[in-house]
Short mmCIF file of C-alpha atoms in Angstrom, two decimals:
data_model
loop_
_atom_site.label_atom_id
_atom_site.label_comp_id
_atom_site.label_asym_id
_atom_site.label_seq_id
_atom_site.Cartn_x
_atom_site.Cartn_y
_atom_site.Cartn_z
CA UNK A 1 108.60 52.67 80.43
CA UNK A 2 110.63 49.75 81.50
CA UNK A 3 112.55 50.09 78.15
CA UNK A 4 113.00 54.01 78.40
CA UNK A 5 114.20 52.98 82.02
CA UNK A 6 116.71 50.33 80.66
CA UNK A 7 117.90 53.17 78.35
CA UNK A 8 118.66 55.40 80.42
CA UNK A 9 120.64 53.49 83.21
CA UNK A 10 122.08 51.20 81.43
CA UNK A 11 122.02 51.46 77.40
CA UNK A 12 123.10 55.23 77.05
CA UNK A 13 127.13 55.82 77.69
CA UNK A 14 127.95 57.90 80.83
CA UNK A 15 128.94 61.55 80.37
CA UNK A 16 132.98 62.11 80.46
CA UNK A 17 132.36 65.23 82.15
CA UNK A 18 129.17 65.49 84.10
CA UNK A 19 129.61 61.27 85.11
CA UNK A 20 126.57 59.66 86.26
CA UNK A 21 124.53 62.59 87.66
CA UNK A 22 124.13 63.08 83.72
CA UNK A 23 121.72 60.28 83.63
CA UNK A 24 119.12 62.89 85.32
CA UNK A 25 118.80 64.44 82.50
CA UNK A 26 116.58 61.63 80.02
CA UNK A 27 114.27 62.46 83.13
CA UNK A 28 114.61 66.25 83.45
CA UNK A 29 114.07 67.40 79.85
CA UNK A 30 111.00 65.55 78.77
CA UNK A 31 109.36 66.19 82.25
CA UNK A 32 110.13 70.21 81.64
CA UNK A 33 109.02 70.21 78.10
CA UNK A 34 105.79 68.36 78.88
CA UNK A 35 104.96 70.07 81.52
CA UNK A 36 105.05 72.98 79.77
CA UNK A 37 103.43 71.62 77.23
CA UNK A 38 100.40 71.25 79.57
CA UNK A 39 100.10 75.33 78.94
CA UNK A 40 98.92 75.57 75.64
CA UNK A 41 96.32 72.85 76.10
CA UNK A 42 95.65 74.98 79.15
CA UNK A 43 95.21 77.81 76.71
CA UNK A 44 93.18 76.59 73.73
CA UNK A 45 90.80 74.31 76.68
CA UNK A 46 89.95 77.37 78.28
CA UNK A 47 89.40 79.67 75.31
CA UNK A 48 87.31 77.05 73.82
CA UNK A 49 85.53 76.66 77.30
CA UNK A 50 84.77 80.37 77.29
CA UNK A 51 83.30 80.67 74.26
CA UNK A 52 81.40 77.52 73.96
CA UNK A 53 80.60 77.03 77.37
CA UNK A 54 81.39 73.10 77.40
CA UNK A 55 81.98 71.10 80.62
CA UNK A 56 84.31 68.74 78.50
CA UNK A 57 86.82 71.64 77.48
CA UNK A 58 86.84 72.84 81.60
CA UNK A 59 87.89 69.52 82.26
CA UNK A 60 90.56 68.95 79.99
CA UNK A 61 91.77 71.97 81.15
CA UNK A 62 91.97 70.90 84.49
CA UNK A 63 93.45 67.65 84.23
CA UNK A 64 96.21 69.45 82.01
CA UNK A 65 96.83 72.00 84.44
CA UNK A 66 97.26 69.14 87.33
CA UNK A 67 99.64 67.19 85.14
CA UNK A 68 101.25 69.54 84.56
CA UNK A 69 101.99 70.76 87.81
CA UNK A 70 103.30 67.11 88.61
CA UNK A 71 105.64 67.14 85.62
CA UNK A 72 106.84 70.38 86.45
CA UNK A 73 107.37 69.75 90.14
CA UNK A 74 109.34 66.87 89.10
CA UNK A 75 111.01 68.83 86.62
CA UNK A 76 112.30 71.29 89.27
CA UNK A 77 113.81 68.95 91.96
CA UNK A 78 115.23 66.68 89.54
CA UNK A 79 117.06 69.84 87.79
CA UNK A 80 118.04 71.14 91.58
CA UNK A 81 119.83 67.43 92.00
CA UNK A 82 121.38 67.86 88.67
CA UNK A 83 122.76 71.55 89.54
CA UNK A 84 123.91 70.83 92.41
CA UNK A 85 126.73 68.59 91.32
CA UNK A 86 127.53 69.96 88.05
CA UNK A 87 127.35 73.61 88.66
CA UNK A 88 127.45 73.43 92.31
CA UNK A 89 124.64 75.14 93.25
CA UNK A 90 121.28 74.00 93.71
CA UNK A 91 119.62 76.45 91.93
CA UNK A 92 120.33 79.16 89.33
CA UNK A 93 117.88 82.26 87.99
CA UNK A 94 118.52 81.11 84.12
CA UNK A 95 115.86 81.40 81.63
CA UNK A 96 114.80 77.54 81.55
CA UNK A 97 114.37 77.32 85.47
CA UNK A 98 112.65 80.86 86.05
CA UNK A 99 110.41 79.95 83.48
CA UNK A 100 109.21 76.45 85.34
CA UNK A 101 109.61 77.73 88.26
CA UNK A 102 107.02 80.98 87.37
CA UNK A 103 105.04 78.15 85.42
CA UNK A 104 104.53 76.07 88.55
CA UNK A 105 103.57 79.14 91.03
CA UNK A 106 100.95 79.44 88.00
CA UNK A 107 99.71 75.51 87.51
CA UNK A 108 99.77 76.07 91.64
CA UNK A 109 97.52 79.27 91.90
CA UNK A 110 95.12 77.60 89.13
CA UNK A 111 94.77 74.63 91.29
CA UNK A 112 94.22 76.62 94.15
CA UNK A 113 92.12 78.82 92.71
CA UNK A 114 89.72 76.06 92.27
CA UNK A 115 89.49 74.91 95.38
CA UNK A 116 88.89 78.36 96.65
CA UNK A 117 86.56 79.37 94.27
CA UNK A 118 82.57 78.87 94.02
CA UNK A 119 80.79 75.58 92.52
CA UNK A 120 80.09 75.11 89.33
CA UNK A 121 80.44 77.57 86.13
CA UNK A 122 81.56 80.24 87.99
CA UNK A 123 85.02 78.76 89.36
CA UNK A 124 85.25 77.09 86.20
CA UNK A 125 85.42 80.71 84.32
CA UNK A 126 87.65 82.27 87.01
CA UNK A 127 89.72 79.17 86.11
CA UNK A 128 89.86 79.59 82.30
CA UNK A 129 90.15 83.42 82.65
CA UNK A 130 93.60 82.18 85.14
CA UNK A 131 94.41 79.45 82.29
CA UNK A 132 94.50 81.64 79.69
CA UNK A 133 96.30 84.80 81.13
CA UNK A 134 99.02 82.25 82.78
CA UNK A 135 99.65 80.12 79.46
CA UNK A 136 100.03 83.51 77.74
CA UNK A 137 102.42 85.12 80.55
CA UNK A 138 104.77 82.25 80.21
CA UNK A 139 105.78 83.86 77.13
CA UNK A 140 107.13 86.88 78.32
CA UNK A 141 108.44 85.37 81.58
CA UNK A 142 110.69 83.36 79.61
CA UNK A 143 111.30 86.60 76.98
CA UNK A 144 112.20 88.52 80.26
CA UNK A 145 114.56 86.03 81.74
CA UNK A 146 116.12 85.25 78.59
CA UNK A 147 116.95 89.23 77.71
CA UNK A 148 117.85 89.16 81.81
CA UNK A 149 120.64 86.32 82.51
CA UNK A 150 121.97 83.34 80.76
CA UNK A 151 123.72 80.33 81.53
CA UNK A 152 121.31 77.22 81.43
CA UNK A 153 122.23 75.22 78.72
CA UNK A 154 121.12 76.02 74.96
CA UNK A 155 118.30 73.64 73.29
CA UNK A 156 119.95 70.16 72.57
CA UNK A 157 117.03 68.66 70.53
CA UNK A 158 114.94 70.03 67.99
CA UNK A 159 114.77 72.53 65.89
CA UNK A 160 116.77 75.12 67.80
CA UNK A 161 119.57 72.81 68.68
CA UNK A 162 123.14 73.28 67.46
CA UNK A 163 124.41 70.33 65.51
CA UNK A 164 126.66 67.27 67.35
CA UNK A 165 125.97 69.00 70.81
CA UNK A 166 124.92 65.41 71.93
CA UNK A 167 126.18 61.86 71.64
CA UNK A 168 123.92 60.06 69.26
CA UNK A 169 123.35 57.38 71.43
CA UNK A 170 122.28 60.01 74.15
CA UNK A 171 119.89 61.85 71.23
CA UNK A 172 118.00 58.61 70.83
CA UNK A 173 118.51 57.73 74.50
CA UNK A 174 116.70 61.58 75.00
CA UNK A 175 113.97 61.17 72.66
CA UNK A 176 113.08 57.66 73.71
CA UNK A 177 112.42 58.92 76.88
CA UNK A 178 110.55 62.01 75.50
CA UNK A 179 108.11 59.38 73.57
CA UNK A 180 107.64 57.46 76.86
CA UNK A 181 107.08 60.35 79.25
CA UNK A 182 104.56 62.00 76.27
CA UNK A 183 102.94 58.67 76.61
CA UNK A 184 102.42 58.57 80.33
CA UNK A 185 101.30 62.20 79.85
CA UNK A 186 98.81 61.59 77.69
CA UNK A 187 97.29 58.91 79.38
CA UNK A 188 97.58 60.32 82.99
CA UNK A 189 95.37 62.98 81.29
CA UNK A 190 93.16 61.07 80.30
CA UNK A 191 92.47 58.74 83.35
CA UNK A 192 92.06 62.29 85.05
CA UNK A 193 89.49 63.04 82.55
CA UNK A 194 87.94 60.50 82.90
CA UNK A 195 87.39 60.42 86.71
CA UNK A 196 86.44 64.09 86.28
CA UNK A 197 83.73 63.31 84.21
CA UNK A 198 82.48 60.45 86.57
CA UNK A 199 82.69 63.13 89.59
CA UNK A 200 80.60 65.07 87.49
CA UNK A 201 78.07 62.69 87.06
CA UNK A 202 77.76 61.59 90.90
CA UNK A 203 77.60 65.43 91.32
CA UNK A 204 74.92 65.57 88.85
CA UNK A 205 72.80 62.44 90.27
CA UNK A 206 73.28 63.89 93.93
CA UNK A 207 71.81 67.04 92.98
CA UNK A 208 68.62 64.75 90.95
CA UNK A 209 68.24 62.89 94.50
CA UNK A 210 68.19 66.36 96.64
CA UNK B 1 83.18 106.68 69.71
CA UNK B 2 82.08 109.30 72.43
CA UNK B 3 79.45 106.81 74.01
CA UNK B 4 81.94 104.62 74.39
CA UNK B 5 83.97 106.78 76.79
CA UNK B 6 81.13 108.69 78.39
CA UNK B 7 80.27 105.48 81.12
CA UNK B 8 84.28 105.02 81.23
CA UNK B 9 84.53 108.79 82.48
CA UNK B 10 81.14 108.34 85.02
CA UNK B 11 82.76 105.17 86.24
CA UNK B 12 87.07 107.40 86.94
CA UNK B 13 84.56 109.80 88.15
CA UNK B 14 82.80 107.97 90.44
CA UNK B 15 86.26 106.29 91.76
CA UNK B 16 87.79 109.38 92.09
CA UNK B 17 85.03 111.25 93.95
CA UNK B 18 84.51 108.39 96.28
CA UNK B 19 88.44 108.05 96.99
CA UNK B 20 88.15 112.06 97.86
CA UNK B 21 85.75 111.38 100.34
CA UNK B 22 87.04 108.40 101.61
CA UNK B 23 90.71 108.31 101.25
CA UNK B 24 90.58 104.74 101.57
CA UNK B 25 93.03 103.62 98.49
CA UNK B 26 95.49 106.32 98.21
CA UNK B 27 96.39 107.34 101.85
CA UNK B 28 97.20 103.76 103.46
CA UNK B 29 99.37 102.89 100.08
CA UNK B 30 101.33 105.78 100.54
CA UNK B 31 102.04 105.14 103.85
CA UNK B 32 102.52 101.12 103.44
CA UNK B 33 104.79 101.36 100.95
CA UNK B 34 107.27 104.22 102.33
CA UNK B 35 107.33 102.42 105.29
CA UNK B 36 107.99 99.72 102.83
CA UNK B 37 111.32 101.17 101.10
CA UNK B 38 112.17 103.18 104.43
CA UNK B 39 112.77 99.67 105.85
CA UNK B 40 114.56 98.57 103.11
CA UNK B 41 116.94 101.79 103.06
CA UNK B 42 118.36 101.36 106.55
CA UNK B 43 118.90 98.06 106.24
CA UNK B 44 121.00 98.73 103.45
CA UNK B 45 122.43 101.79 104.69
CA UNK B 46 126.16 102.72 104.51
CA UNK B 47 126.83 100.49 101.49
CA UNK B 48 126.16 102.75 98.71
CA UNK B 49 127.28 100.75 96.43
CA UNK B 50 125.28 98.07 97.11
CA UNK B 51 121.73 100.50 97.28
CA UNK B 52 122.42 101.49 93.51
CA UNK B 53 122.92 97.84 92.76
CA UNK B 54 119.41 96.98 94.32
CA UNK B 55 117.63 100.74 94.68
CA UNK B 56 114.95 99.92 91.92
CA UNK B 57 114.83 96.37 93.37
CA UNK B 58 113.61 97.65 96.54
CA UNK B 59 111.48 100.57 94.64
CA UNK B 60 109.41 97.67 92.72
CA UNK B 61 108.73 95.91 95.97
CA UNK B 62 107.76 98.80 97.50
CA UNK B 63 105.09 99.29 94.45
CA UNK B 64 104.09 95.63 94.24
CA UNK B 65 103.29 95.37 97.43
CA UNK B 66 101.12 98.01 97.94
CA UNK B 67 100.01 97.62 94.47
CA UNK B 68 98.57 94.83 95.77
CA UNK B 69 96.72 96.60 98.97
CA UNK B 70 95.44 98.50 96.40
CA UNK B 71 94.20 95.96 93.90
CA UNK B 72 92.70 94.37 96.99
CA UNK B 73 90.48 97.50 97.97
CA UNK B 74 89.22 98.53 94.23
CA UNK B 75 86.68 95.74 93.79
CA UNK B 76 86.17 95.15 97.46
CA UNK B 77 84.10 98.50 98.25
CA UNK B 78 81.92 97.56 95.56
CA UNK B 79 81.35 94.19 97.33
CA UNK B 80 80.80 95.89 100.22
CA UNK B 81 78.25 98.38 98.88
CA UNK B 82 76.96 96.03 96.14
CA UNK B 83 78.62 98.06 93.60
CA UNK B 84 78.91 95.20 91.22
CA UNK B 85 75.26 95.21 90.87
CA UNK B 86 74.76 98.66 90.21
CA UNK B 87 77.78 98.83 87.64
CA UNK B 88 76.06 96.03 85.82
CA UNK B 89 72.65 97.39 85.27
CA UNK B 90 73.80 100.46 84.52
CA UNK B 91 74.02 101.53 80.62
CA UNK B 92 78.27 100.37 80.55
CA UNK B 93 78.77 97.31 79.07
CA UNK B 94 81.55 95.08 80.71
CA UNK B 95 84.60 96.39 78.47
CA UNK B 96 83.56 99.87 79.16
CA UNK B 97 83.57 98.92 83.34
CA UNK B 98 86.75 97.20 82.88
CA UNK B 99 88.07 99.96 81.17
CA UNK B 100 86.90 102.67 83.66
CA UNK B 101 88.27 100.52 86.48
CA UNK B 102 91.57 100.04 84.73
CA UNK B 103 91.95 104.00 84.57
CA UNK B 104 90.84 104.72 88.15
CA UNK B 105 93.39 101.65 89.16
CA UNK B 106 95.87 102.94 87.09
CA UNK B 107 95.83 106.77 88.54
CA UNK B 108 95.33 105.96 91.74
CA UNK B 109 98.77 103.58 91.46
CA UNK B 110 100.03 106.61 89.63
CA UNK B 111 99.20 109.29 92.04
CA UNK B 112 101.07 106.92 94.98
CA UNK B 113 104.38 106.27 92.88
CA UNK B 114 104.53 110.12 91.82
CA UNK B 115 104.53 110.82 95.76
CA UNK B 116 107.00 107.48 96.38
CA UNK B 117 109.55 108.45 94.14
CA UNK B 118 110.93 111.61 95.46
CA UNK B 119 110.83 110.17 98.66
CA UNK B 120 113.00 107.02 97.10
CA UNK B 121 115.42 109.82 95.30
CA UNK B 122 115.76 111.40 98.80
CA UNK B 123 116.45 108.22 100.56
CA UNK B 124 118.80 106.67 98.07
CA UNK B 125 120.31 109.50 96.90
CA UNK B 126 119.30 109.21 92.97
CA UNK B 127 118.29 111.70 90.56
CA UNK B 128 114.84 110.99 89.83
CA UNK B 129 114.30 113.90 87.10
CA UNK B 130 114.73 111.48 84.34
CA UNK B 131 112.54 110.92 81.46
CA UNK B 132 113.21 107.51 80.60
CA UNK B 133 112.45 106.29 84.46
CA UNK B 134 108.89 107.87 85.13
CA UNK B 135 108.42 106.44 81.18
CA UNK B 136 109.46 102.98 83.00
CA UNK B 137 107.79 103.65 85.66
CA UNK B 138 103.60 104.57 84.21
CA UNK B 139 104.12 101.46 81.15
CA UNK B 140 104.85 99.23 84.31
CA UNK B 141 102.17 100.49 86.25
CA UNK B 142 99.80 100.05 83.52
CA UNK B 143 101.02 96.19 82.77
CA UNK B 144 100.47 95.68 86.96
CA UNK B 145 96.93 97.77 86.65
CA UNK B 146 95.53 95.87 83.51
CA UNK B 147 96.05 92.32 85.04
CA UNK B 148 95.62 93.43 88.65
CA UNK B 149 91.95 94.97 87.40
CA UNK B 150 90.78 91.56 86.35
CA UNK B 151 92.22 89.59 89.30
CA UNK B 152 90.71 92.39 91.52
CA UNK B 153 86.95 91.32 89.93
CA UNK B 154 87.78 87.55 90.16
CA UNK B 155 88.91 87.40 94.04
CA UNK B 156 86.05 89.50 94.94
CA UNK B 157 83.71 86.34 95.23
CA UNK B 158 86.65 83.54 95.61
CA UNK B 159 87.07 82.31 99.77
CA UNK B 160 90.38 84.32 102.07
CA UNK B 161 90.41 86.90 98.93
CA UNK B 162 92.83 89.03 100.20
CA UNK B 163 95.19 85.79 100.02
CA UNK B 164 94.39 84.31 96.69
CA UNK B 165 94.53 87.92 95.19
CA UNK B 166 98.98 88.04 95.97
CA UNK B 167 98.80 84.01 95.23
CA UNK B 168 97.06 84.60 92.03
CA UNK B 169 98.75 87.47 90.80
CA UNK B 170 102.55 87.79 91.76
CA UNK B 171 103.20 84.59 89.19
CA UNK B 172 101.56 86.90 86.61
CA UNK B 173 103.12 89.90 87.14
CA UNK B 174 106.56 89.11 87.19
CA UNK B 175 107.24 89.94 83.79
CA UNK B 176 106.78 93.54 84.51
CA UNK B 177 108.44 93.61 87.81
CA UNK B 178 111.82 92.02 85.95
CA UNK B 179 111.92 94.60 82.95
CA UNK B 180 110.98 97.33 85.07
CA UNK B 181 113.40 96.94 87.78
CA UNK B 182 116.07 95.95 85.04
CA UNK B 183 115.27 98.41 82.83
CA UNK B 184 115.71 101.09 85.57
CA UNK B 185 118.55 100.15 87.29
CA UNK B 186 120.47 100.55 83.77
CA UNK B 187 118.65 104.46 83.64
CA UNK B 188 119.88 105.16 87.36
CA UNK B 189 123.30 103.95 86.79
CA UNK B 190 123.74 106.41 84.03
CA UNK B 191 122.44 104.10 81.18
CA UNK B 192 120.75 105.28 78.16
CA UNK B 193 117.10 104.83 76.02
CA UNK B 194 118.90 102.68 73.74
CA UNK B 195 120.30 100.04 76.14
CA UNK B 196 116.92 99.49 77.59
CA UNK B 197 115.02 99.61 74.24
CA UNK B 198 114.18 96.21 74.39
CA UNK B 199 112.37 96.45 78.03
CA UNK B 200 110.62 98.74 76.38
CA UNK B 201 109.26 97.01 74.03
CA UNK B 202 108.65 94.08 75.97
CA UNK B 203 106.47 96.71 78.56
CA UNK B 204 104.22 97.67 75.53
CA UNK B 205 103.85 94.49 73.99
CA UNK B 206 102.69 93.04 77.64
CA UNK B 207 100.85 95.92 78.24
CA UNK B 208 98.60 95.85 75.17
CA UNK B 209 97.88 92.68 75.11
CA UNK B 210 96.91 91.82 78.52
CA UNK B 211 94.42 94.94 78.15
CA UNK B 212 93.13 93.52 75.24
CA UNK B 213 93.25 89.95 77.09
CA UNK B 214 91.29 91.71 80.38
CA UNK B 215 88.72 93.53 78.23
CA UNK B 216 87.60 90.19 76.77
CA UNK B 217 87.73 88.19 79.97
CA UNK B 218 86.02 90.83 82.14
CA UNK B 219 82.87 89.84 81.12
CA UNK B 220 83.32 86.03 82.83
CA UNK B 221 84.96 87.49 86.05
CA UNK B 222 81.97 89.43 86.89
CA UNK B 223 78.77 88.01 85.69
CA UNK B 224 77.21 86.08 88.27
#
């Protein structure tokens, strides 16, 4: 992290048009693309969990759906601080943003909805059932705001990107922080896992007592 | 292939004969959601312009919205009466409940938008005799009824349901609302079946495969 974080203030040259507010950006992208990345874990978790039935897969599911919701949320207000002073307004109905927005109303009513719903296997269905049509509606929400309006800025890395769109100090800059953020996703994940599972087990031992 | 429709046809029946005696589903969304684009329309009046810009806009959230009263009231009289029970040990399996319910949802959302629309066409001035719009129209409804049906079952048993149920479901359905409001404001503003091919397609793709989605899932929703 500290390296990623030396990267991106100080290593990476600042943008001749955009100036420093560009710097957002190593933060932005890999916080939206994980974040959505929480949706097909989401997905396969859930569909596992419903035909399987195990705890393990609900929980997975969960603590994806949570990080996710963080990375996202942080994906949205650090994109509104980047719109604001390069397109001048702080928020714009492209694709990319509809689609995390929608994706975070989503990661928000899953949460919700298990707080709201009964103990046990039953909330943890409802959940999976949420999980699964959610990660598959992101799809067409982004198909639908694609075909609707345009003007977020095409895909700069991977395999849809158009060639020398980027500095190639930026690029490596970019995916630096993409490996560091994936990291910190992966683990955050898995410390929420793991408390989930130790919840579980007080649950479990509280019930024995009773 | 006939057993398999018979308990889908006792269950529209049973939905529609109730709803005759009740009028408990069709009657108050009628009235919610022309009140609903009424409001809309004089706010907006005298700037006709501006009402073909945003007529299907405000037709959609007239729908939603009492889409959603709707959606609300289908599983909640079986609470009430302990429907859910009885639908279970009847002789339909879940798809075939899911299914019926999907077809009672989806005419009784019908029945309300083929009384709404004349009423918008009056308001805002639009032809309404056009093909391509009802077409937009019923493969929108059915995207809104086969989600709606299984979000319906789930909030039945979740804590404030008639909150969770808009909470859960807007993010979900705005797909549909997007190409259908789209896809109609290009067919009011003289556009034609081949400029809004592609919302089309998107509508039928969504449509099938959240039925297919619901049919599986049913089954979790509602056992106990």
């Amino acid at each position: 992290m500290t390296v990623t974080m030396y990267l991106i203030f100080i290593w990476v040259p600042t943008d001749d048009v955009l100036g420093i507010s560009q710097r957002i950006f190593y933060i932005h992208v890999p916080m939206g693309i994980l974040g959505l990345m929480a949706f097909p874990i989401v997905f396969i978790c859930s569909t596992t969990y419903l035909i399987t039935k195990k705890d393990t897969m609900d929980s997975i599911a969960y603590s994806a759906a949570e990080i996710g919701a963080l990375f996202l949320t942080i994906a949205l207000i650090t994109g509104m601080l980047w719109s604001k002073p390069s397109w001048g307004v702080w928020w714009t109905w492209s694709p990319q943003p509809t689609l995390t927005l929608v994706s975070w109303l989503v990661y928000i009513a899953y949460l919700m909805l298990r707080a709201y719903s009964p103990r046990g296997s039953q909330g943890a269905k409802y959940a999976a059932v949420l999980g699964i049509i959610g990660s598959v509606n992101s799809i067409f929400v982004y198909l639908a705001a694609k075909i609707w309006r345009d003007v977020h800025p095409e895909a700069v890395v991977g395999p849809l990107a158009e060639n020398d769109s980027l500095d190639s100090s930026m690029r490596i800059g970019l995916l630096i922080a993409l490996l560091a953020f994936s990291l910190l996703f992966t683990y955050l994940i898995t410390l929420r896992f793991s408390t989930r599972k130790t919840e579980q087990k007080i649950e479990r031992l509280q019930y024995e007592i009773n | 292939m006939k057993s398999f429709l018979q308990p889908i046809m006792a269950i529209l029946w049973k939905d529609l004969l109730t709803e005759i005696r009740s009028k408990e589903i069709i009657t108050p969304l009628v009235g919610f959601s022309v009140v609903t684009i009424l409001i809309f329309s004089m706010l907006f009046s005298g700037s006709s312009q501006l009402s073909n810009k945003f007529a299907s806009s405000i037709l959609w959230i007239g729908f939603t919205f009492g889409g959603i009263l709707g959606l609300i009231k289908i599983f909640s009289s079986e609470k009430e009466n302990n429907g859910m029970a009885g639908l279970s040990s009847s002789s339909a399996n879940t798809e075939q409940i899911y299914f019926g319910k999907l077809i009672s949802t989806f005419l009784f959302l019908s029945i309300v938008e083929l009384i709404m629309l004349p009423v918008f066409g009056i308001l805002f001035n639009i032809q309404i005799f056009i093909l391509e719009l009802w077409l937009i129209t019923l493969l929108g409804t059915l995207g809104f009824s086969a989600i709606g049906t299984t979000f319906s079952a789930m909030t039945m048993n979740l804590r404030s349901k008639d909150i969770m149920l808009p909470i859960l479901f807007l993010p979900i359905v705005i797909p549909v609302i997007i190409a259908a409001v789209s896809s109609s404001t290009e067919i009011i503003n003289g556009g034609s079946l081949s400029e809004i091919h592609i919302w089309l397609e998107l509508l039928v793709v969504f449509d099938a495969l959240f039925i297919l989605i619901g049919a599986w899932t049913f089954r979790f929703v509602t056992e106990e």
